[in-house]
Amino acid sequence: MSRLLCILVVAFTTHLVVPALAQSTVTLKVNATNPGRQIPSTLFGLFFEEINHAGDGGLWAELVQNRGFEAGGLNVPSIIEPWYKIGTAAQITIGTECSSPHARNPVALKIEVLCDNNDASLQCPKGGVGVANPGFWGMNILSGSKYRVEYWLKTTSSFNLSVAFTSANGTVLAQEHVSLNAGEWRKYSVVLMATSTDHNARLSLTSGTRSVFWVDQVSGMPTDTFKGHGFRKELATMISDLKPGFLRFPGGCYVEGARLVNAFRWRDSVGPYENRPGHYGDVWYYWSDDGFGYFEGLQLAEDLGAAPIWVFNNGISHEQSVSTDVIGPWVQDVLEGIEFARGPVSSKYGAMRASMGHPDPFPLHHVAIGNEDCYKPYYKENYMEFYKAIKLLYPDIQVISNCDGSGAALDHPADLYDYHIYTNANNLFSMRHQFDKTSRSGPKAFVSEYAVTGSDSGKGSLLASLAEGAFLIGLELNSDVVHMASYAPLFVNDNDRRWNPDAIVFNSWQQYGTPSYWVQQFFKKSNGAYLISSTMEADSASALANLATSAVRTYNASTGMEYMIVKAVNFGSSALNLSIAVSGISANNVVAADSHITVMTSGAVMDENSFTNPKKVVPQVSQAENAAPNMQILLPAHSITALELGLLPTKSSTATLEVTQVTSKDSKAPFLV
């Protein structure tokens, strides 16, 4: 077994990359003789919000959009988009009725087939008539893959129904014929095997027999999902690769709603999907069936090995606030939501969770009271009602306030405070010092939303990612007071950008990470690591002013590997020589075969990835030459460079790190400090 010394360098400037000799030399001195201060295991994580169709038609693998026909409202007749009719007015009529068997989803679709292949004078067209759903800008149907289609149906007569995935021109990709008899509402389920591929397919329900039937709650899901829990495998794998320490969900502004009637309600998003009423997200302006609900957020966190952070509505939306004297029912609702996550199966809401297939409690140790609500009417008064009630029943839960405590002490109790920043690249780089002078006592910081936005970002530029990398180094240096940080937003369906930029871009069948996604890869080993003392010296004042560095050390018990990661951000416009001097490590410990250099750069700082060129700006790995604890490397302009030095093990230091990390994994301690 061996150890790795990983030296990560982030170089940042604002002009084109120009191969040139470095003008200045910076010496980075790293003291590896002692383990240092431990970083929280939750420092770098994820924030998921239902924005840009991140959940519906994205991470949540449901193929059917508006599966229950409620998106047009509960008044009938109503629109049914994106469903559409197959056939002419002489062949078929359709319309919505409040006749569903599901009380919380009363709207169903009535279909009357007027043509009949059994009558020569009333012949239906080839393939029959009916309705189709194109999903979320196309359904990705792959040859050889299986898809489960479920639907509720009642009929007044016997007939055959075709359930099929087809191309837009009617080509059948997968199909089953179901024989139906007259009867009341019943749930049907069929698995379709695709024999052809189409990334822009549709689901159709058609018949060639004169009949009248009603259909509701139509769902289509691939049978192969991430850990079998309904998450789109490709997207879930991308976020799993980041090794997140936490998952904050479900928002964001999505939690608040512009008005409270459209706020996210946890109890409306659990249980069988037929009983989830869905709601209109009036902040991001689209309907959600709430397939990705409260339970799914908890499940995803578990699947990722991340700590769940539930953000709940505290009686405040963008336009409305519930006064404190009537906030009691809202508090009780949250307590019952916590019981759903943590309660035993003998409890009311723990039993509800168990009925969904998860009898064991979820390790919910963090909750956020609202989102960006600090200065809205009644927030602080309402906050205290939630805080007291939660701490009384769940004293171990870490409570997060919306009020910023980085500059001055909070006037109310909290375990953490929420901090959001969206700004240009230059400003975010300078904000690497944001928490340098923050008080080390009191609640800790949760930087739950950060990103470069505006003209510097494009749709995800190298420029933006490098400024974000510098900012994260600043958070790492201040990880005694900053315990969590997450980029936002996480996902965007390229067909429906409600926010720009985002970390991961997708459509029905493709996905890629923006440079901001790839920068996060360089920080995934920092969670639970140890911050090591390091200093810089330079022959140029400007070079020193344009650099930020940090050093961390970690041990992986499962592999027996030890790592030291030194990061540096070059914010200047010229390439630099970086002279590395690590004390406490002998040259005899270096294993050249385990030493590599990883570089991410591109021809211009505004370069982006795309579906046609998804790896234009991604890390490139090569063998490190002359690997040693004392060496020089050239930092290209506009680059992120990682030097990994493989080392022979040192028993004393490895034992120290191993014992500390094993001890700190106690689930009762939500932070490693």
XYZ file of C-alpha atoms in Angstrom, residues 261-537:
277
model
C -50.801 28.144 -1.871
C -47.987 27.019 -4.186
C -45.363 26.313 -1.538
C -43.848 22.826 -1.355
C -45.719 20.704 1.220
C -43.896 17.594 2.414
C -47.006 15.514 3.177
C -48.387 16.103 -0.319
C -45.196 14.597 -1.773
C -45.117 11.248 0.038
C -47.027 8.003 -0.368
C -48.148 6.391 -3.637
C -47.776 8.754 -6.575
C -51.476 8.367 -7.388
C -52.235 10.178 -4.135
C -49.733 13.015 -4.599
C -51.694 16.032 -5.836
C -48.695 17.821 -7.355
C -48.530 21.587 -7.445
C -47.674 24.545 -9.604
C -44.247 25.954 -8.809
C -45.092 29.615 -9.242
C -41.519 30.795 -8.717
C -40.125 28.806 -11.647
C -43.425 28.690 -13.536
C -44.129 25.032 -14.212
C -46.193 22.184 -12.854
C -44.637 19.401 -10.795
C -46.251 16.032 -10.168
C -43.997 15.762 -7.081
C -42.604 12.410 -8.109
C -39.401 13.665 -6.517
C -40.798 14.422 -3.094
C -39.703 14.544 0.522
C -39.179 10.785 0.722
C -37.143 10.763 -2.491
C -34.873 13.511 -1.157
C -34.173 11.478 1.958
C -33.650 8.346 -0.134
C -31.273 10.095 -2.522
C -29.176 11.400 0.368
C -28.921 7.871 1.698
C -27.994 6.495 -1.721
C -25.253 9.122 -2.031
C -23.952 8.546 1.478
C -24.687 12.203 2.237
C -26.246 13.893 5.254
C -29.807 15.022 4.427
C -30.652 18.681 5.027
C -34.375 19.362 4.869
C -35.363 22.933 4.000
C -38.970 23.510 5.053
C -41.461 26.318 4.630
C -41.889 28.361 7.795
C -45.125 30.070 6.890
C -43.441 32.548 4.561
C -43.516 32.852 0.782
C -42.201 35.582 -1.497
C -45.410 37.570 -1.078
C -47.033 36.345 2.148
C -46.146 35.758 5.790
C -48.126 33.928 8.466
C -48.182 35.866 11.720
C -46.589 34.285 14.762
C -49.815 34.030 16.747
C -51.181 31.495 14.245
C -47.951 29.730 13.282
C -48.658 26.753 15.560
C -50.129 24.432 12.883
C -47.116 25.093 10.655
C -44.794 24.103 13.488
C -46.765 20.917 14.087
C -46.585 20.097 10.393
C -42.791 20.275 10.518
C -42.595 18.118 13.642
C -44.657 15.494 11.860
C -42.333 15.772 8.870
C -39.352 15.069 11.126
C -41.252 12.115 12.575
C -41.745 10.813 9.038
C -37.974 10.820 8.573
C -36.875 9.674 12.017
C -39.823 8.131 13.803
C -40.074 4.414 14.665
C -42.434 2.222 12.668
C -44.759 2.298 15.674
C -45.312 6.053 15.183
C -47.955 7.415 12.813
C -45.577 8.983 10.333
C -42.810 6.449 10.832
C -45.357 3.838 9.772
C -46.101 5.934 6.678
C -42.401 5.906 5.814
C -42.240 2.148 6.385
C -45.196 1.651 4.039
C -43.051 3.234 1.332
C -40.414 0.546 1.803
C -38.075 2.180 4.331
C -38.770 0.889 7.854
C -35.455 2.168 9.220
C -35.351 5.865 10.124
C -33.402 8.283 7.976
C -30.490 10.063 9.733
C -31.997 13.554 9.543
C -29.746 15.734 11.713
C -30.092 19.099 9.932
C -33.083 21.282 9.098
C -33.228 24.769 7.612
C -36.040 27.050 8.754
C -37.038 28.719 5.495
C -35.015 30.050 2.568
C -33.783 33.639 2.202
C -36.495 34.821 4.601
C -34.501 36.646 7.288
C -35.918 40.113 6.693
C -39.437 39.108 5.748
C -42.309 39.850 8.131
C -42.524 37.529 11.152
C -39.455 35.482 10.201
C -37.469 35.833 13.425
C -40.535 35.459 15.619
C -41.702 32.394 13.683
C -38.166 31.024 13.628
C -38.090 30.915 17.403
C -41.338 28.937 17.544
C -39.890 26.315 15.199
C -36.524 26.352 16.946
C -37.925 25.764 20.431
C -40.289 23.002 19.313
C -37.620 21.141 17.341
C -34.967 21.391 20.048
C -37.465 20.177 22.674
C -38.208 16.936 20.820
C -34.985 16.549 18.813
C -32.145 18.279 20.693
C -29.546 16.692 18.394
C -30.916 18.312 15.250
C -28.775 21.140 13.873
C -31.033 24.121 13.111
C -30.092 26.510 10.291
C -31.155 30.163 10.312
C -31.700 32.251 7.176
C -29.936 35.226 8.758
C -26.287 35.925 7.916
C -23.965 35.734 10.897
C -20.670 36.193 9.068
C -20.325 39.906 9.851
C -22.131 40.267 13.169
C -23.515 37.944 15.813
C -27.054 36.662 15.325
C -29.719 37.939 17.703
C -31.278 34.463 17.970
C -29.974 30.941 18.659
C -28.869 28.761 15.748
C -26.421 25.970 15.016
C -25.676 27.278 11.523
C -26.596 30.287 9.409
C -27.291 30.297 5.679
C -25.138 32.371 3.333
C -25.823 32.835 -0.416
C -23.635 34.547 -3.002
C -24.111 35.022 -6.761
C -21.709 37.500 -8.312
C -19.122 38.081 -11.040
C -15.813 36.234 -11.269
C -13.552 38.994 -9.953
C -15.734 39.587 -6.941
C -16.065 35.929 -6.051
C -12.296 35.500 -6.256
C -11.850 38.372 -3.820
C -14.428 36.791 -1.503
C -12.040 33.961 -0.685
C -11.350 36.100 2.403
C -15.045 36.527 3.236
C -14.853 34.479 6.440
C -11.306 35.351 7.550
C -12.514 37.743 10.238
C -15.721 35.950 11.170
C -16.025 35.132 14.854
C -14.869 31.599 15.645
C -17.507 31.242 18.355
C -21.227 30.852 17.864
C -23.099 29.289 14.923
C -21.230 28.036 11.875
C -21.708 29.103 8.261
C -23.581 27.129 5.605
C -22.758 28.574 2.173
C -25.656 26.736 0.596
C -25.758 28.671 -2.682
C -22.759 30.093 -4.528
C -21.907 30.612 -8.201
C -20.473 33.062 -10.691
C -23.334 34.554 -12.706
C -23.845 37.203 -15.357
C -21.588 37.916 -18.316
C -18.673 36.035 -16.753
C -20.574 32.775 -16.649
C -21.992 32.177 -20.126
C -23.711 28.799 -19.859
C -20.897 27.559 -17.671
C -17.476 28.983 -18.470
C -13.933 28.130 -17.460
C -13.696 31.680 -16.104
C -16.600 31.099 -13.720
C -15.284 27.752 -12.526
C -11.857 29.093 -11.634
C -13.249 31.935 -9.530
C -15.445 29.378 -7.768
C -12.400 27.197 -7.148
C -10.644 30.113 -5.457
C -13.706 30.814 -3.345
C -13.829 27.174 -2.226
C -10.189 27.327 -1.186
C -11.117 30.267 1.025
C -13.923 28.215 2.556
C -11.536 25.343 3.137
C -9.105 27.643 4.961
C -12.008 28.840 7.104
C -13.553 25.415 7.650
C -13.451 25.942 11.395
C -16.313 28.404 10.900
C -17.707 27.265 7.509
C -19.113 23.762 7.812
C -21.024 23.346 4.542
C -20.963 24.686 0.973
C -22.855 23.825 -2.221
C -23.042 25.167 -5.764
C -26.392 26.236 -7.202
C -28.275 25.315 -9.264
C -27.250 21.697 -9.678
C -29.203 20.682 -12.824
C -30.743 22.254 -15.916
C -32.790 20.682 -18.689
C -31.390 22.431 -21.744
C -34.931 22.773 -23.115
C -36.122 24.825 -20.146
C -33.458 27.060 -18.636
C -35.039 28.972 -15.771
C -31.623 29.868 -14.334
C -28.179 30.180 -15.826
C -25.522 28.810 -15.364
C -25.809 25.361 -13.776
C -23.457 22.521 -12.863
C -24.950 19.728 -14.980
C -26.782 20.160 -18.295
C -29.030 17.437 -19.702
C -31.797 16.632 -22.141
C -33.777 13.429 -22.618
C -30.700 11.355 -23.412
C -27.510 13.373 -22.961
C -25.718 15.076 -20.106
C -22.472 16.866 -19.420
C -20.791 18.738 -16.613
C -19.923 22.400 -16.950
C -16.452 23.502 -15.791
C -18.111 24.436 -12.492
C -19.026 20.772 -12.052
C -15.473 19.642 -12.758
C -13.956 22.128 -10.313
C -15.956 20.481 -7.545
C -14.188 17.207 -8.357
C -10.980 18.725 -7.033
C -12.509 19.250 -3.571
C -14.229 15.924 -2.949
C -11.321 14.554 -0.893
C -11.429 17.527 1.472
C -14.448 16.318 3.446
C -13.178 14.978 6.768
C -9.569 15.799 5.874
C -7.141 17.796 8.018
C -6.125 21.365 7.270
C -2.319 21.655 7.276
C -0.255 24.799 7.767
C 1.157 26.269 4.555
C 2.716 29.598 3.586
C 3.641 31.417 0.363
C 6.616 33.510 -0.671
